mmCIF file of C-alpha atoms in Angstrom:
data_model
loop_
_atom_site.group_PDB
_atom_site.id
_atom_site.type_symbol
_atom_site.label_atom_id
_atom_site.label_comp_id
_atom_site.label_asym_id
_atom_site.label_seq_id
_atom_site.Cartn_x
_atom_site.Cartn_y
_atom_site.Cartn_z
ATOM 1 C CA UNK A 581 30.230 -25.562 -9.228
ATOM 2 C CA UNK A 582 29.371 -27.791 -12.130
ATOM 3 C CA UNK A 583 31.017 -26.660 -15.386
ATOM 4 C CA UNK A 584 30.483 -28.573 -18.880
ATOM 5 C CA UNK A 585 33.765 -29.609 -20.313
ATOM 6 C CA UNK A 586 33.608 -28.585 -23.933
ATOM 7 C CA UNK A 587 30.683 -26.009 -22.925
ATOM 8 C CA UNK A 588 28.404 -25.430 -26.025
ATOM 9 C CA UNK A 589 29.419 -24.750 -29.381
ATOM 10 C CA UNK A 590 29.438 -21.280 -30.406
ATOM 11 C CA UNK A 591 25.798 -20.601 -31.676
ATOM 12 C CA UNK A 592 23.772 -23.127 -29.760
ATOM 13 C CA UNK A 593 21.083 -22.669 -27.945
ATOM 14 C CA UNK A 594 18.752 -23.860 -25.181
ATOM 15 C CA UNK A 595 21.594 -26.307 -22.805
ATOM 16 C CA UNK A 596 22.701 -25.517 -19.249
ATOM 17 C CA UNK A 597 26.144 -23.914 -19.675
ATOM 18 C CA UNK A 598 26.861 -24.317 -15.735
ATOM 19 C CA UNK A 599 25.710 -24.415 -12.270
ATOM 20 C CA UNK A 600 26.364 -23.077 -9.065
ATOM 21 C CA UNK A 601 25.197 -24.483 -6.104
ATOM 22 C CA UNK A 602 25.348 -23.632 -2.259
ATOM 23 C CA UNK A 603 23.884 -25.089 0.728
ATOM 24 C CA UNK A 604 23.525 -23.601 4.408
ATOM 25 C CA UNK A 605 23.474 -26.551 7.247
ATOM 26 C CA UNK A 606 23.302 -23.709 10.159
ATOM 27 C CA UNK A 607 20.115 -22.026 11.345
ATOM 28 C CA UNK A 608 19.624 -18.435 11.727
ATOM 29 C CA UNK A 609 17.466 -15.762 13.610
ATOM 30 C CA UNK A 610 17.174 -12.582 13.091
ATOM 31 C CA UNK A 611 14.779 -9.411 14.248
ATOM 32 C CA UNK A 612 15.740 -6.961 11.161
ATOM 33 C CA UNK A 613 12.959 -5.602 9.700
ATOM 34 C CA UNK A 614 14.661 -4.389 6.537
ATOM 35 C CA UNK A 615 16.504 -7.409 4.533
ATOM 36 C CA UNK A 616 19.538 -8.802 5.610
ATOM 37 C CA UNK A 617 21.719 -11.249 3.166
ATOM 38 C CA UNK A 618 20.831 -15.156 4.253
ATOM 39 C CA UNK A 619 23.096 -16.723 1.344
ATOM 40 C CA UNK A 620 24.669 -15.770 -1.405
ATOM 41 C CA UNK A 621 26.143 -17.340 -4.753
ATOM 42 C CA UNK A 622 28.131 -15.474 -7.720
ATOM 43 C CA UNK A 623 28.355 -17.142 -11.069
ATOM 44 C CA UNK A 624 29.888 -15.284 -14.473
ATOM 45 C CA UNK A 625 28.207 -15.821 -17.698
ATOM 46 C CA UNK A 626 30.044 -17.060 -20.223
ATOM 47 C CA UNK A 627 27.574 -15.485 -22.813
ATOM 48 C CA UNK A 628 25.757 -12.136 -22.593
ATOM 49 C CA UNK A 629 22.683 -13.610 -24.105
ATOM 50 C CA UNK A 630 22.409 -16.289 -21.432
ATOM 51 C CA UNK A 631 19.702 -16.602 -18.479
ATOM 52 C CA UNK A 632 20.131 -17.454 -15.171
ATOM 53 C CA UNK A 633 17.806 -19.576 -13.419
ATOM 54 C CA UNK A 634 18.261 -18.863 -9.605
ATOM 55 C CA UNK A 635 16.436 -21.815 -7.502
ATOM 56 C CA UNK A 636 16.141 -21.616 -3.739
ATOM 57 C CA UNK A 637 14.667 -23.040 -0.692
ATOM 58 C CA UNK A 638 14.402 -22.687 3.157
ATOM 59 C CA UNK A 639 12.412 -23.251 6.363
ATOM 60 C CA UNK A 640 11.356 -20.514 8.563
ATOM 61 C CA UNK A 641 8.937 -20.065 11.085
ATOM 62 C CA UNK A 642 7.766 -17.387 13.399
ATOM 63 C CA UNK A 643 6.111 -17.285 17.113
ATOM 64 C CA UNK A 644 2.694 -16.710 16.387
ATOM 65 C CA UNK A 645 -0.041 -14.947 14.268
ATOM 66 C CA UNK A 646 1.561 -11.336 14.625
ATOM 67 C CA UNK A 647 4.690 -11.935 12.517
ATOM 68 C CA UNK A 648 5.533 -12.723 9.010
ATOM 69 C CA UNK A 649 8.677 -13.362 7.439
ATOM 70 C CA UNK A 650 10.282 -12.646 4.061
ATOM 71 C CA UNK A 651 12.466 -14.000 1.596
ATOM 72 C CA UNK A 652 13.492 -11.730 -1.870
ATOM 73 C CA UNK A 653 16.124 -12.561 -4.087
ATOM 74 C CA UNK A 654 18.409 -9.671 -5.290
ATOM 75 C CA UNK A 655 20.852 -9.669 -8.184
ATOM 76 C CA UNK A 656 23.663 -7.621 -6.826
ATOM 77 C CA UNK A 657 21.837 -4.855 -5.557
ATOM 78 C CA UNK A 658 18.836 -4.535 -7.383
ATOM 79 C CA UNK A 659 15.632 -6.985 -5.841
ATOM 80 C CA UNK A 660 14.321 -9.885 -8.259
ATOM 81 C CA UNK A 661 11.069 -11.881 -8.675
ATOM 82 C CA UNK A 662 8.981 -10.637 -5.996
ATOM 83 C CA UNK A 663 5.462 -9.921 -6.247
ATOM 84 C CA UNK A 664 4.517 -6.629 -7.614
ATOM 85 C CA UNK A 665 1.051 -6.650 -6.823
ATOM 86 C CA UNK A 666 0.666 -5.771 -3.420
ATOM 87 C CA UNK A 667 -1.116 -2.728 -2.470
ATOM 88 C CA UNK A 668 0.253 -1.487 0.237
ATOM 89 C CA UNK A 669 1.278 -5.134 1.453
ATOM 90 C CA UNK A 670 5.273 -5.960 1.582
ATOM 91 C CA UNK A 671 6.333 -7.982 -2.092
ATOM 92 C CA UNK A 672 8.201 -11.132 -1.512
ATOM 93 C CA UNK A 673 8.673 -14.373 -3.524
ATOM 94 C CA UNK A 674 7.973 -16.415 -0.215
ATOM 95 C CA UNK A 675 6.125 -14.937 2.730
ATOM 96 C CA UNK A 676 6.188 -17.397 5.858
ATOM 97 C CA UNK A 677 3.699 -17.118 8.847
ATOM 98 C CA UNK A 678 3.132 -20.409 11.657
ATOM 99 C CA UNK A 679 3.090 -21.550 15.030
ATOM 100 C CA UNK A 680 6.122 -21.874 17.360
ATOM 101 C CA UNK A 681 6.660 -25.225 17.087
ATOM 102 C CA UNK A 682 6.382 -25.086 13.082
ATOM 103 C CA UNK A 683 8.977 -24.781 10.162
ATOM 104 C CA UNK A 684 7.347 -24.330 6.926
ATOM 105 C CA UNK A 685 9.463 -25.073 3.542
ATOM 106 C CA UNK A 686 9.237 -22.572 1.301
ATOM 107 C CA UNK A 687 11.342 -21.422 -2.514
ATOM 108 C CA UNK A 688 10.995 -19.686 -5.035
ATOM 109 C CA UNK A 689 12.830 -20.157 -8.745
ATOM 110 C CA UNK A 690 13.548 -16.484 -10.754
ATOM 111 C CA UNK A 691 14.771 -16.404 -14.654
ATOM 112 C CA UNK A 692 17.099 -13.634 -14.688
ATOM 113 C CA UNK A 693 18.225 -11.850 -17.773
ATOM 114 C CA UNK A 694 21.300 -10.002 -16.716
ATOM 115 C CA UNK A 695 22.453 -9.349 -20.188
ATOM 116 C CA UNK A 696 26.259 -9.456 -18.816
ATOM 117 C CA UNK A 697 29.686 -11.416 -18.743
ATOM 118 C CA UNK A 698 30.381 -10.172 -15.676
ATOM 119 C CA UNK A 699 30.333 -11.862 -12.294
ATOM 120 C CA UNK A 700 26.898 -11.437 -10.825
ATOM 121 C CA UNK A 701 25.797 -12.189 -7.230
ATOM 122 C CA UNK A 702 22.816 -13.489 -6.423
ATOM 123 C CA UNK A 703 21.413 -12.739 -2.494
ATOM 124 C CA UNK A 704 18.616 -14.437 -0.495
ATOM 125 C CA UNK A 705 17.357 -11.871 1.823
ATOM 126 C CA UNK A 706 15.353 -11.897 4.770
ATOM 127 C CA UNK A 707 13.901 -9.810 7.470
ATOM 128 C CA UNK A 708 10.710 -9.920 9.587
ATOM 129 C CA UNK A 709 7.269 -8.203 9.637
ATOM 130 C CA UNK A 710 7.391 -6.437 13.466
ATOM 131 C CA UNK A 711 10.812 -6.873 14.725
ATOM 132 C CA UNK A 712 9.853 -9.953 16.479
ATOM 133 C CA UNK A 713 12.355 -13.011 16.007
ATOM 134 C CA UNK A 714 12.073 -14.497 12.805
ATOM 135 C CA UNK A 715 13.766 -18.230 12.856
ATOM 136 C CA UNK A 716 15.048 -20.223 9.824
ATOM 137 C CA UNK A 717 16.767 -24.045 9.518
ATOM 138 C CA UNK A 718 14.705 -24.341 12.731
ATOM 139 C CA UNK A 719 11.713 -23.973 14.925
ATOM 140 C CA UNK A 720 11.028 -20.685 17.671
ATOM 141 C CA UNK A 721 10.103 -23.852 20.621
ATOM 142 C CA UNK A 722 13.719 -25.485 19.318
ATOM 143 C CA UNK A 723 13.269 -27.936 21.891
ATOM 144 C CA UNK A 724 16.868 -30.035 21.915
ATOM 145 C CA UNK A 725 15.240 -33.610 21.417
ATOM 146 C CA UNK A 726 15.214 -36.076 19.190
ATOM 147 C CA UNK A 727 11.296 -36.230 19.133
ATOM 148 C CA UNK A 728 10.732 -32.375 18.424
ATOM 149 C CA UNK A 729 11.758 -29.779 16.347
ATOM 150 C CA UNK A 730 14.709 -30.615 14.040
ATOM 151 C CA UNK A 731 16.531 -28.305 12.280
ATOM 152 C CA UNK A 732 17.036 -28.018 8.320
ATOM 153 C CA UNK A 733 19.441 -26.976 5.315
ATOM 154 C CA UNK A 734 18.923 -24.395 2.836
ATOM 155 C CA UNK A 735 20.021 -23.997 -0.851
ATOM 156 C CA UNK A 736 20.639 -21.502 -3.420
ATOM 157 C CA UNK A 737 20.924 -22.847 -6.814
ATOM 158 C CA UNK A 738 22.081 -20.750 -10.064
ATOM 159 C CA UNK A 739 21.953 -22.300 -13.816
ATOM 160 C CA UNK A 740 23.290 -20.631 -16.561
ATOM 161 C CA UNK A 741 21.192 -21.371 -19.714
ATOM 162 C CA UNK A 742 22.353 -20.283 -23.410
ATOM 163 C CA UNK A 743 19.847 -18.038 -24.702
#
């Protein structure tokens, strides 16, 4: 957590009043088709009229053509910044789908306006399309080699900014 000394002076505008950062050096698997929490970060405004800007990014991969996995960001309980235009496909801000040797990178960023003082948590989620393993901070093949597959960090960023 990186908090300004002095802050902002009362009635400015526009700086970035703090941020909270997190980072997740462990893979992670899971077969959940509804969303499960992946990380998490709280921050507490210090102003009602500030935003948060919620950055993240991860790898995940899949076995095959058949599977898709998703990533959502919720703000306590209620789910942020996904698509809204899907039809009767499933909204996400990143949708991952590859081969088993493959980890795509994908993120998503999110300005919130939670209109609060109050300690908010922010959630990655995740779950996968059929039930089928989805795999993240590493490959489905996660051969133990130096030559193949390597495994990867995460991060979930949150910046306050005065409104």
């Amino acid at each position: 957590r990186i908090v300004p000394r002095d802050g902002l002076p009362s009635g400015s505008s526009g700086g970035v009043v703090q941020v909270v950062h997190t980072k997740r050096t462990t893979s992670f698997t899971t077969t959940s088709q509804t969303y499960v929490d992946f990380m998490t970060a709280s921050i507490t405004p210090t102003r009602s009229d500030s935003k948060i800007l919620i950055s993240f990014g991860l790898s995940g991969g899949t076995n095959g053509d058949v599977n898709h996995l998703y990533a959502i960001i919720h703000r306590d309980s209620t789910e942020i910044g996904s698509a809204t235009d899907t039809g009767s496909r499933t909204g996400a801000s990143v949708v991952y789908n590859n081969a088993a040797q493959q980890q795509l990178f994908g993120g998503s960023q999110h300005l919130d306006s939670p209109a609060t003082t109050s300690a908010i948590t922010y959630r990655i989620k995740v779950k996968t399309s059929n039930a089928q393993t989805a795999y993240f901070g590493r490959s489905a093949r996660d051969n133990n080699a130096a030559a193949y597959d390597g495994r990867s960090s995460s991060f979930l960023t949150l910046m306050e900014v005065s409104g």
